[in-house]
CSV table of C-alpha atoms and ligand atoms in Angstrom, one decimal:
chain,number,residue,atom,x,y,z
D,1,UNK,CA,15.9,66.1,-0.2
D,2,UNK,CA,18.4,65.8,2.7
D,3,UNK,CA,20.0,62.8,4.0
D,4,UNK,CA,22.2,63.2,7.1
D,5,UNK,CA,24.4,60.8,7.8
D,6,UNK,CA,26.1,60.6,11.2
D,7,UNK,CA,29.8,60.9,11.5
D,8,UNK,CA,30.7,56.8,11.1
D,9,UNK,CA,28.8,56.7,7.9
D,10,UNK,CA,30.7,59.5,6.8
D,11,UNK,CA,33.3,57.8,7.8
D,12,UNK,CA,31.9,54.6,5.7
D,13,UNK,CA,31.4,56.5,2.7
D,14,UNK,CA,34.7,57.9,2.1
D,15,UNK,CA,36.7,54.7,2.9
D,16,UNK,CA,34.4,53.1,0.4
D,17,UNK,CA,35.1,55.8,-2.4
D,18,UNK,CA,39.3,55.8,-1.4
D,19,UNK,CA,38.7,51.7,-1.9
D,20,UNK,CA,36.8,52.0,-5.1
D,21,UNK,CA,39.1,55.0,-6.8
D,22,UNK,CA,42.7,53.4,-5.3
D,23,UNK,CA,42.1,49.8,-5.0
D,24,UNK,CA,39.2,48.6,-7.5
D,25,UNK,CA,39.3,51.5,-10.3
D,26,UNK,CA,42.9,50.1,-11.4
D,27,UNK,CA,41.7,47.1,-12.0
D,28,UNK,CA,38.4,47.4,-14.1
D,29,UNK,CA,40.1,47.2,-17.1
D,30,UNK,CA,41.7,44.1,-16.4
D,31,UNK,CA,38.0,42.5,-15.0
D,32,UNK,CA,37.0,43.6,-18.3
D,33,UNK,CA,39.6,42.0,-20.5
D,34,UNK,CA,39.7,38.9,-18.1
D,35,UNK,CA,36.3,38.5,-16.9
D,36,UNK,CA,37.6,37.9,-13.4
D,37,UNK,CA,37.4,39.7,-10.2
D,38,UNK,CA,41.0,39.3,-8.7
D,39,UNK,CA,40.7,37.8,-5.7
D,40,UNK,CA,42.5,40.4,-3.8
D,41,UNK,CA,39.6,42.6,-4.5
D,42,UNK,CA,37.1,40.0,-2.9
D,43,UNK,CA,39.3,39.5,0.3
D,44,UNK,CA,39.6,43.5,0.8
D,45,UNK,CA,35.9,43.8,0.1
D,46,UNK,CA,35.8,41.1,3.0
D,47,UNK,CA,38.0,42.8,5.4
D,48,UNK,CA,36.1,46.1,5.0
D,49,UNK,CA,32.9,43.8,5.9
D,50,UNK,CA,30.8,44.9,2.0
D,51,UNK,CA,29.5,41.3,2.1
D,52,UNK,CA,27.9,41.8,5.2
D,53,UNK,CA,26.4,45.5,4.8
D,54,UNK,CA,22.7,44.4,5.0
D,55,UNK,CA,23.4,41.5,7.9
D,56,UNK,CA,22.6,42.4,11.6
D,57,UNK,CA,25.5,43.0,14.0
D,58,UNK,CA,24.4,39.9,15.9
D,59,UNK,CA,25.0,37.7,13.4
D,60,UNK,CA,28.3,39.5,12.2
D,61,UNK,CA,27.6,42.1,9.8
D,62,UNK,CA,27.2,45.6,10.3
D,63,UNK,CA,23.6,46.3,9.6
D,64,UNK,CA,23.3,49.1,7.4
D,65,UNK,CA,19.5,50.6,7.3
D,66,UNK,CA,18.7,51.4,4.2
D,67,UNK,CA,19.4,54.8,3.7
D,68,UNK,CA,23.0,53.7,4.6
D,69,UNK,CA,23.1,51.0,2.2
D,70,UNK,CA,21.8,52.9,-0.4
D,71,UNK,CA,24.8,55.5,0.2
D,72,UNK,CA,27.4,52.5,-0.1
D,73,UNK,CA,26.4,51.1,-3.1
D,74,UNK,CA,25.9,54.5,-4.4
D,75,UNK,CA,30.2,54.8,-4.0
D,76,UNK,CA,30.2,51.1,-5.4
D,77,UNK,CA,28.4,51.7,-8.4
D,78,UNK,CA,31.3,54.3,-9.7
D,79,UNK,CA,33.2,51.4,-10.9
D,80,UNK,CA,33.2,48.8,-12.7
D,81,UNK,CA,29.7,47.1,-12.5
D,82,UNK,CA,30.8,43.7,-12.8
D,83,UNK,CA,32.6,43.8,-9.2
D,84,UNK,CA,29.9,45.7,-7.9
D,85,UNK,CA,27.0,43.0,-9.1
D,86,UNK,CA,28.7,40.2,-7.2
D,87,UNK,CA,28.4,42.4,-4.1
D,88,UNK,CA,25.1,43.6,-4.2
D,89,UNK,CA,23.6,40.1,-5.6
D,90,UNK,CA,25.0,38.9,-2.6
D,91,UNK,CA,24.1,41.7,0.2
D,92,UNK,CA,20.8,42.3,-1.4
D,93,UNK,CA,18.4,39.6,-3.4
D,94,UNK,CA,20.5,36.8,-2.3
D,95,UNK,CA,20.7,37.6,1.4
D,96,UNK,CA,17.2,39.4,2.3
D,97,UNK,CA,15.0,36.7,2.8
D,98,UNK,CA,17.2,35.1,5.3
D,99,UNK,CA,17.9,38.5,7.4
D,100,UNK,CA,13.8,39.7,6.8
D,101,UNK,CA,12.1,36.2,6.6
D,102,UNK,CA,13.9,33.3,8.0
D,103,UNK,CA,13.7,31.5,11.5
D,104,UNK,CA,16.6,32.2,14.0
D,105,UNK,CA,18.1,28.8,13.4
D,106,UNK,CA,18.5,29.6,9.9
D,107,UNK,CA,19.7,33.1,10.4
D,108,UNK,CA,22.5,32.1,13.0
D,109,UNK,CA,23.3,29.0,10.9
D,110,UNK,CA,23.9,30.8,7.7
D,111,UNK,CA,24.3,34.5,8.2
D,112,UNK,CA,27.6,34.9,10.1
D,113,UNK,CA,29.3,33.0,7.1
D,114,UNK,CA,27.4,34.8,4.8
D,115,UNK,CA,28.6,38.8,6.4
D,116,UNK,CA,32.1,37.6,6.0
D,117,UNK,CA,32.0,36.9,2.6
D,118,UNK,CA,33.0,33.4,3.2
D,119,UNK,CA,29.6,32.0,2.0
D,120,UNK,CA,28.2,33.6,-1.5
D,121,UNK,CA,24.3,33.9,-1.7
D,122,UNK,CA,22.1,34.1,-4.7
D,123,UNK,CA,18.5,34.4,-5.7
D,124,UNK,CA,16.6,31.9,-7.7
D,125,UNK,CA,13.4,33.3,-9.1
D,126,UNK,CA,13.7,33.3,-12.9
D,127,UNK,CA,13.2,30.2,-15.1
D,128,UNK,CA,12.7,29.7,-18.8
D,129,UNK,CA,9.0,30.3,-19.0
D,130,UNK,CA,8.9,32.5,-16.2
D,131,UNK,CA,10.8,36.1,-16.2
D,132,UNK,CA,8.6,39.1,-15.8
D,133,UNK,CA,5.5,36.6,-15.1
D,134,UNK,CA,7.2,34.7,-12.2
D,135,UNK,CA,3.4,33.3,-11.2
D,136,UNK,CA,4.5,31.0,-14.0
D,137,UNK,CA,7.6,29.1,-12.3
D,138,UNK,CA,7.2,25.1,-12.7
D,139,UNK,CA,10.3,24.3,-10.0
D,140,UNK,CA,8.0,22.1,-7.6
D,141,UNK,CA,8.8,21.0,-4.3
D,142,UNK,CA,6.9,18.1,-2.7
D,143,UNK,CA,7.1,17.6,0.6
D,144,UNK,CA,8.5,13.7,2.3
D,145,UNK,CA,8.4,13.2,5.5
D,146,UNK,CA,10.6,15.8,7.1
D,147,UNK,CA,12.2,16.5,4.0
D,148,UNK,CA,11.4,18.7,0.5
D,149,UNK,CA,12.5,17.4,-3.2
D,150,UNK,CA,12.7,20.3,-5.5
D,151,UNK,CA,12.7,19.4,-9.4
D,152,UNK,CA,13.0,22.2,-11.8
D,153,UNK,CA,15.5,24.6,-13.6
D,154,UNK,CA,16.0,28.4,-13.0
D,155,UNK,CA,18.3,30.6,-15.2
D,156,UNK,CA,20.3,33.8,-15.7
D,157,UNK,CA,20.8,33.2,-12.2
D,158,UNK,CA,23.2,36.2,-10.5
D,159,UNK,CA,26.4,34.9,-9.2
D,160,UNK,CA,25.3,31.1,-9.8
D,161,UNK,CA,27.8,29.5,-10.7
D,162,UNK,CA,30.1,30.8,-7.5
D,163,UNK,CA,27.0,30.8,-4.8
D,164,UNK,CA,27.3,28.6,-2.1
D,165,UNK,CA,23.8,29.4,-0.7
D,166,UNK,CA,21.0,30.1,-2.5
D,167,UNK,CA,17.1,31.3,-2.0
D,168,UNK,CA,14.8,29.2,-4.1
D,169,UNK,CA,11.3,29.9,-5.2
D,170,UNK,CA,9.1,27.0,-6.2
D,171,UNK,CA,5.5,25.6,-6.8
D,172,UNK,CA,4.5,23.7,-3.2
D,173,UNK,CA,0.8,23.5,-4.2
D,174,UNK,CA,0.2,23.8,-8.0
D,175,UNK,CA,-3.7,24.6,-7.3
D,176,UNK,CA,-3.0,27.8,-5.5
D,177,UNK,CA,0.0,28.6,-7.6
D,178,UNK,CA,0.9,32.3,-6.3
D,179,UNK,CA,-1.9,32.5,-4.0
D,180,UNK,CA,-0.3,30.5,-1.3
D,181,UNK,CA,1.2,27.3,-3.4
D,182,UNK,CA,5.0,29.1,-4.3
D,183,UNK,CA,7.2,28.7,-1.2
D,184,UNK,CA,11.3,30.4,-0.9
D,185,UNK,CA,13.7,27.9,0.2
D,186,UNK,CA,17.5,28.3,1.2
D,187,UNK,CA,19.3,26.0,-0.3
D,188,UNK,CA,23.1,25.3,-0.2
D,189,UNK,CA,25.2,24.5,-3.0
D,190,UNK,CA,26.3,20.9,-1.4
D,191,UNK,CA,22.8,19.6,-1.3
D,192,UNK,CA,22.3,16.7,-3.2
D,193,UNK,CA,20.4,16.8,-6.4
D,194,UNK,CA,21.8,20.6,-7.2
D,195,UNK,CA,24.2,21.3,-10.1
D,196,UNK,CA,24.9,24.4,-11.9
D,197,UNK,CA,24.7,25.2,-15.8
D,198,UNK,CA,27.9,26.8,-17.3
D,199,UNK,CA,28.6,30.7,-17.2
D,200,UNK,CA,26.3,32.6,-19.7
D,201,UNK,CA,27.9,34.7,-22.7
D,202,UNK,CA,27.3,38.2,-21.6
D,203,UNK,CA,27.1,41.5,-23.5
D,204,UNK,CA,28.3,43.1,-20.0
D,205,UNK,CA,29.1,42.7,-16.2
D,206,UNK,CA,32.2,40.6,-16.7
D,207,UNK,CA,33.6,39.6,-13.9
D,208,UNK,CA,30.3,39.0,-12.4
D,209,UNK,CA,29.2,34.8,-13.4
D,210,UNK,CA,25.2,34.0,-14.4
D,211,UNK,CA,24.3,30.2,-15.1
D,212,UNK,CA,21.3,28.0,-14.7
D,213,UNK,CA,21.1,26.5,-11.7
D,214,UNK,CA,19.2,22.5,-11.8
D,215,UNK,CA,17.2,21.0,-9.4
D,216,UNK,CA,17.1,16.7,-9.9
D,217,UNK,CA,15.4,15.3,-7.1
D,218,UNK,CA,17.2,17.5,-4.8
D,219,UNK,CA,16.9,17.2,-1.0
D,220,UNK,CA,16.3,20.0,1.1
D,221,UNK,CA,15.4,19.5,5.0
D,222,UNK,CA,12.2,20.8,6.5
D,223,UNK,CA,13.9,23.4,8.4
D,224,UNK,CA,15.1,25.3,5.1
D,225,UNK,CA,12.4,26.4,4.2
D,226,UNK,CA,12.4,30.4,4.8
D,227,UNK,CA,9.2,32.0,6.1
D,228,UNK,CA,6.2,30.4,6.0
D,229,UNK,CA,5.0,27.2,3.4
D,230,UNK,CA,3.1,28.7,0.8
D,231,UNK,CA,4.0,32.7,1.0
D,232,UNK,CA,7.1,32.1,-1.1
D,233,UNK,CA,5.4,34.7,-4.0
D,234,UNK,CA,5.1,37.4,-1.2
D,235,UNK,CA,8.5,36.9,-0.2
D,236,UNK,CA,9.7,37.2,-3.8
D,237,UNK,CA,8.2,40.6,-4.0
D,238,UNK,CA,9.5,41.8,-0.5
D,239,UNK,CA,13.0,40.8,-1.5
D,240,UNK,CA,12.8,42.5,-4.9
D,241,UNK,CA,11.4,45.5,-3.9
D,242,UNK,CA,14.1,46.6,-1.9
D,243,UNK,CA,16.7,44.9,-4.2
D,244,UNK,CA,15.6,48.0,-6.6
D,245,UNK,CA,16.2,50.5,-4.4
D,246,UNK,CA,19.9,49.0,-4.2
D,247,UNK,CA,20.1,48.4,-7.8
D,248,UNK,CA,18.8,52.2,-8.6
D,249,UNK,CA,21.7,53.2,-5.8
D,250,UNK,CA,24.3,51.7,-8.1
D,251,UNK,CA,22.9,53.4,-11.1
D,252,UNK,CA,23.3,56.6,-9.7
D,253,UNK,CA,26.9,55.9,-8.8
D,254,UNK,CA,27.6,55.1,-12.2
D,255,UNK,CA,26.1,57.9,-13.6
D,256,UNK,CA,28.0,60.1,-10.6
D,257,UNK,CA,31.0,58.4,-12.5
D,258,UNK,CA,30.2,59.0,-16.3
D,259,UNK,CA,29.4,63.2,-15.4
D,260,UNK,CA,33.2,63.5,-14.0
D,261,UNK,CA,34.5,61.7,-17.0
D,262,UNK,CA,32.3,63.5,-19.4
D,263,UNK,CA,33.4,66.7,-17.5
D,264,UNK,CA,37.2,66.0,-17.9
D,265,UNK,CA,37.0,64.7,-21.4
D,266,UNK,CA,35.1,67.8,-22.6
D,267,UNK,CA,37.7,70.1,-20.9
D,268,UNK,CA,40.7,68.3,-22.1
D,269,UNK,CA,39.4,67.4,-25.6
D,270,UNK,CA,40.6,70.2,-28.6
D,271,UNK,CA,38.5,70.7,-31.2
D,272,UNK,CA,38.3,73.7,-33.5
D,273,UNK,CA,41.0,75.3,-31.6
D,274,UNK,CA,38.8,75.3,-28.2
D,275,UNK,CA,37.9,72.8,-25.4
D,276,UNK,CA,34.9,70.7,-27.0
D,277,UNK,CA,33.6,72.0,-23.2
D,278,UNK,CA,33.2,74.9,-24.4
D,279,UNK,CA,30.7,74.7,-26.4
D,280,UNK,CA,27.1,74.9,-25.4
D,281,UNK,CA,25.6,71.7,-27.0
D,282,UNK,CA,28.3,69.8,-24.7
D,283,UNK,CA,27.8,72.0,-21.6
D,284,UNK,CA,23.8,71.2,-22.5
D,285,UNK,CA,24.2,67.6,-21.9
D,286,UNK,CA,26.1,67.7,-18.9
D,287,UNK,CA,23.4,69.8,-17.7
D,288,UNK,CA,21.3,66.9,-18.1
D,289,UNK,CA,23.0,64.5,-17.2
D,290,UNK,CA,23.6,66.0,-13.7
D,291,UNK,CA,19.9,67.0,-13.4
D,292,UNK,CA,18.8,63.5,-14.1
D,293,UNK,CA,21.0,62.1,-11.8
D,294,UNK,CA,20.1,64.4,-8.5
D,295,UNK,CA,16.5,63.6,-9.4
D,296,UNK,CA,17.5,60.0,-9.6
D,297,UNK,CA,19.4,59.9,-6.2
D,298,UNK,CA,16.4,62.0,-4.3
D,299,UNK,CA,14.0,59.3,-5.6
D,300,UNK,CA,16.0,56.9,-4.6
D,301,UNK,CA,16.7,57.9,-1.1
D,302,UNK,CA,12.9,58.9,-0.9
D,303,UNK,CA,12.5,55.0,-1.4
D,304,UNK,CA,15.2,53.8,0.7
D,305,UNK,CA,13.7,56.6,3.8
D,306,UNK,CA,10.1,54.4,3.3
D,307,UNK,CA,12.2,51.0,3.7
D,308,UNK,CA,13.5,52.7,6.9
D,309,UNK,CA,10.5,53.5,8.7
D,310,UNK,CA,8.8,50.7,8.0
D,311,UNK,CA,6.4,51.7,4.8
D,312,UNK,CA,5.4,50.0,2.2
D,313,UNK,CA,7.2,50.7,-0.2
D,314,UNK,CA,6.9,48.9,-3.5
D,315,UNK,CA,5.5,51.7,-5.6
D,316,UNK,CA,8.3,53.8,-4.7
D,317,UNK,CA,10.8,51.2,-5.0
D,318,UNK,CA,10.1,50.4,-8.9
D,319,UNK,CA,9.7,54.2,-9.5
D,320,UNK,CA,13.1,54.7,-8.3
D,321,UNK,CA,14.1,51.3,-10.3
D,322,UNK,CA,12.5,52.6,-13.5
D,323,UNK,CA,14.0,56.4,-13.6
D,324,UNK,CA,17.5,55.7,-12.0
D,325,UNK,CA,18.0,53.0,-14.3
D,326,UNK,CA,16.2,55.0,-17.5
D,327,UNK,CA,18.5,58.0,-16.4
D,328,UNK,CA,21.7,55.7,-16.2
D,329,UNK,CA,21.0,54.7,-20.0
D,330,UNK,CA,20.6,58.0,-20.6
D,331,UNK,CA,23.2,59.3,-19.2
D,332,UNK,CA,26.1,56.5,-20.8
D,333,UNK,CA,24.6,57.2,-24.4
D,334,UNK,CA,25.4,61.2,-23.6
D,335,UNK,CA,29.0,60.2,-22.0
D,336,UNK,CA,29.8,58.3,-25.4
D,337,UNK,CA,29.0,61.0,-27.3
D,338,UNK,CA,30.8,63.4,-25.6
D,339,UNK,CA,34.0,61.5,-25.6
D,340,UNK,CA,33.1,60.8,-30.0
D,341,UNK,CA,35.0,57.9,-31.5
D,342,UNK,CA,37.0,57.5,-28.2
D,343,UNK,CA,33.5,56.8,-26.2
D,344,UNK,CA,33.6,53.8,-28.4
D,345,UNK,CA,36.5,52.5,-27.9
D,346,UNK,CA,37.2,49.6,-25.4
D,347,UNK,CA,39.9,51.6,-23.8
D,348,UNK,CA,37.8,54.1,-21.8
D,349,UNK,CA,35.5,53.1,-19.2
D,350,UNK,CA,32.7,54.8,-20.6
D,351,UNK,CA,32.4,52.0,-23.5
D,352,UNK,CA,31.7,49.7,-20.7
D,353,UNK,CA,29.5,51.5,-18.4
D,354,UNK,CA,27.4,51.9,-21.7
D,355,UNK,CA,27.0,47.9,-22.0
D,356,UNK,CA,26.3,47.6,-18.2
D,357,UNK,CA,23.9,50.2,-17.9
D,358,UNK,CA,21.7,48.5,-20.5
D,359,UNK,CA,20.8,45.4,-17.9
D,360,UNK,CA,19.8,47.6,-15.3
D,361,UNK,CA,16.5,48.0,-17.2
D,362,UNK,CA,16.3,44.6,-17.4
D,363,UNK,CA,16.6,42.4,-14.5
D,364,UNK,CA,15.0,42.3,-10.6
D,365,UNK,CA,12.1,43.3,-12.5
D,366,UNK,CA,12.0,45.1,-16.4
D,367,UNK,CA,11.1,48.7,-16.6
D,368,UNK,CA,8.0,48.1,-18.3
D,369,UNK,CA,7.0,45.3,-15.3
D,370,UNK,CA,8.1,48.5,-13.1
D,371,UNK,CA,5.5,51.0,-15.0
D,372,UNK,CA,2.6,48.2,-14.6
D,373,UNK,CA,3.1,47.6,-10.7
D,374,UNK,CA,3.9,51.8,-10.5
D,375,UNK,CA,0.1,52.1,-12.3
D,376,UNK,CA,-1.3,49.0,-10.5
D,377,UNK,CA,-0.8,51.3,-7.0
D,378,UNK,CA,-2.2,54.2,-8.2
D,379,UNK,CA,-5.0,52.9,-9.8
D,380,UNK,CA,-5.5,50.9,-6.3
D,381,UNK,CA,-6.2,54.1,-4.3
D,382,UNK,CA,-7.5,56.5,-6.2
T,401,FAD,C1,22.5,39.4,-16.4
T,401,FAD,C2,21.2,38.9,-15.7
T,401,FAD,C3,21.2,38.7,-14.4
T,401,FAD,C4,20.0,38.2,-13.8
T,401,FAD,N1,20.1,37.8,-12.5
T,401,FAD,C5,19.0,37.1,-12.0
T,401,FAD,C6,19.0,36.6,-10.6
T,401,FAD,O1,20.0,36.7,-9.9
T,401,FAD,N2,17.9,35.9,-10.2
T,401,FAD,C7,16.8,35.8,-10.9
T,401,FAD,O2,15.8,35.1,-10.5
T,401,FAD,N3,16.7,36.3,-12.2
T,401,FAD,C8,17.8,37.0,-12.7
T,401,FAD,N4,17.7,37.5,-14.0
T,401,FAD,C9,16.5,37.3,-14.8
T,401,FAD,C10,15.8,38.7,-15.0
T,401,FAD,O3,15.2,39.1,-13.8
T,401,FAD,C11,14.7,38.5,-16.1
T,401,FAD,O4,15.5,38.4,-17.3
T,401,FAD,C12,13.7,39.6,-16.2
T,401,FAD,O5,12.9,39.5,-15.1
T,401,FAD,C13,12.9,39.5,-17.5
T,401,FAD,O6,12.4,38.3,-17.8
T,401,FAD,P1,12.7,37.6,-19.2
T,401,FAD,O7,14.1,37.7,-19.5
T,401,FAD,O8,12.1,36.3,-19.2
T,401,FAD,O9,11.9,38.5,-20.2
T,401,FAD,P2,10.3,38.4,-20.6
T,401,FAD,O10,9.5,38.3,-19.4
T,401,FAD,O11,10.2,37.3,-21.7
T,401,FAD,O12,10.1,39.8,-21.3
T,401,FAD,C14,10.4,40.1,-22.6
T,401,FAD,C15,9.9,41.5,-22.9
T,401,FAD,O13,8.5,41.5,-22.8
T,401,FAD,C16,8.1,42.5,-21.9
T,401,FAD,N5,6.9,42.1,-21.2
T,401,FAD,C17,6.6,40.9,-20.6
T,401,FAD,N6,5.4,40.9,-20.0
T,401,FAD,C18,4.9,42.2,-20.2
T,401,FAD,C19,3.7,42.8,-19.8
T,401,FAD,N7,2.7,42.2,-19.1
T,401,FAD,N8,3.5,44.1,-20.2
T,401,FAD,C20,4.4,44.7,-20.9
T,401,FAD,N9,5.6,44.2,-21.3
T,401,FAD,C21,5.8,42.9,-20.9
T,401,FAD,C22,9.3,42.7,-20.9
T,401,FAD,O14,9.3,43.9,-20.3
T,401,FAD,C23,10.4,42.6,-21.9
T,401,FAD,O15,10.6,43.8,-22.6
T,401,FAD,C24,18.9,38.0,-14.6
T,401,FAD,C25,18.9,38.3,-16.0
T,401,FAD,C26,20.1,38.7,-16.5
T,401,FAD,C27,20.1,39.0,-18.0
């Protein structure tokens, strides 16, 4: 499939690649050993405007369709995923349901802050006893006067403990539950009655901070709530479903990544008096590595077309989800291999890409989640 992209996103695309190789790439090792993203990195990520990517112009970001988006975080996700995940939790889960769903007076209170990276934005779905069943959530929110109070605790919570703002899901009318009774809420860090869980132990993504986030009688005004009382589930699934298109756009970044690396490493590594490149069993794997990864990207730009013309899109969405993130996997274990005992070794990036890739078929949605709503469509119209 084509995508053409008019001569400013061009433009984009390769200021966003000289940013990731020169500025960011020199540093992934040290996010890795350090598990923080120097903040250098966040304020030049501000000045070239990636927290606001998704927001409208009008309310100070510069409103990247899809496609375009898609193509950014596509340059993002070839380096170090850590960096990339505090972005794109921000300018995509976190920040959706405000720019799609919200009233103007939330949008021009909290938006302009939020494109300028000055406000961080995360999305509270998960809980304890409700991952990939999120019908299940217990957070309630009962309505007094012209004011909600939210009680309840969500967890693994993206960029958590570092949000300032962040869109809640919780049970406003237990009876209907998902059916009308789950409503989204934005709520800001300050509020009373919110506190925050310490950072979670990770196997990957350092650099990038998940933690509970608590709920204790917390106070939220009327006018936070975003869309319309009782639709919250609906939300949920609008948000995520173009989330996955995003997170499949990373994945096939990183995979873009692992290819040239394998490449390199194959050419440059001796073995038996050759290039190990040179031999077909090598040359085999990079052959599939790049074939996975163009299907990936065309399924994923299929998706992220749909989002821009106004389709429905969730079957596409978790099909792009489930195969860019199945191919990523893929694609680290062959990198490994190719680079042998060195792949495995904390010193080359592709020992990290190989932990970070493994999330990807986790969370906004697991792959075997993906393959029941990907059956649930099909099964719906034919
Ligand atoms: C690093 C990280 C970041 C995250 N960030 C966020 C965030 O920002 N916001 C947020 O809300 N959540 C976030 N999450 C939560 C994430 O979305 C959930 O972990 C995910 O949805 C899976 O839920 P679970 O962990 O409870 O697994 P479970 O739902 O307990 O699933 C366990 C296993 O059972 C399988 N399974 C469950 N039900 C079925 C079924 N019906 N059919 C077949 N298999 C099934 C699952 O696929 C999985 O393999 C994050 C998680 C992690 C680890």
């Amino acid at each position: 499939m084509t995508i053409t992209l008019n001569k400013e996103m061009l433009q984009m695309k390769n200021m966003i690649r000289n940013f990731v190789e020169k500025e960011v790439e020199p540093y992934a090792q040290q996010i890795e050993e350090e598990d923080v993203i120097p903040q250098h990195l966040v304020e030049k990520s501000k000045e070239l405007g990636l927290f606001g990517i998704s927001i409208p112009e009008q309310y100070g970001g510069i409103g990247l369709n899809a496609v375009e988006k898609a193509t950014v975080l596509e340059q993002l996700g070839r380096t170090h995923n850590g960096f990339v995940s505090l972005i794109s939790a921000h300018t995509g889960i976190g920040s959706t349901g405000l720019v799609k769903l919200a009233s103007e007076h939330l949008k021009n209170k909290y938006l302009p802050e939020m494109a300028a990276g000055n406000k961080i934005a995360a999305f509270a779905l998960s809980e304890p006893g409700a991952g990939s069943d999120a019908t299940n959530l217990t957070t309630s929110a009962v309505k007094k006067g012209d004011y909600w109070v939210m009680n309840g605790t969500k967890h693994f919570i993206t960029n958590g403990p570092i949000a300032d703002v962040y869109t809640v899901f919780a049970l406003t009318d237990k009876e209907k539950g998902a059916k009308g009774g789950i409503t989204a809420f934005l709520i800001e860090r300050d509020f009373p009655g919110l506190t925050v869980g310490k950072k979670d132990k990770k196997m990957g993504l350092r650099g990038s901070y998940t933690s509970q986030v608590i709920f204790e009688d917390c106070i939220i005004p009327e006018e936070n709530v975003i869309g319309e009382v009782g639709m919250g589930y609906m939300s949920a699934l609008k948000i995520l479903g173009e989330g996955r298109v995003g997170l499949a756009a990373r994945a096939v970044g990183s995979c873009g990544k692992l290819i040239e690396l394998s490449a390199k490493y194959a050419k440059e590594r001796i073995q038996f008096g050759k290039p190990i490149a040179d031999n077909q069993a090598i040359q085999w794997m990079l052959a599939d590595m790049a074939t996975e990864t163009e299907a990936a990207r065309a399924l994923t730009m299929m998706a992220a077309q749909k989002i821009d013309e106004g389709k429905k899109v969730i079957k596409e969405a978790s099909m792009a989800k489930l195969f860019a993130s199945d191919v990523f996997n893929r694609v680290a274990d062959k990198a490994v291999q190719i680079h042998g005992g060195m792949g495995y070794m904390a010193e080359y990036p592709v020992e990290r890409f190989y932990r970070d890739a493994r999330i990807t078929k986790i969370y906004e949605g697991t792959n075997e989640i993906q393959r029941l709503i990907i059956a649930r469509n099909i099964l719906e119209v034919c």
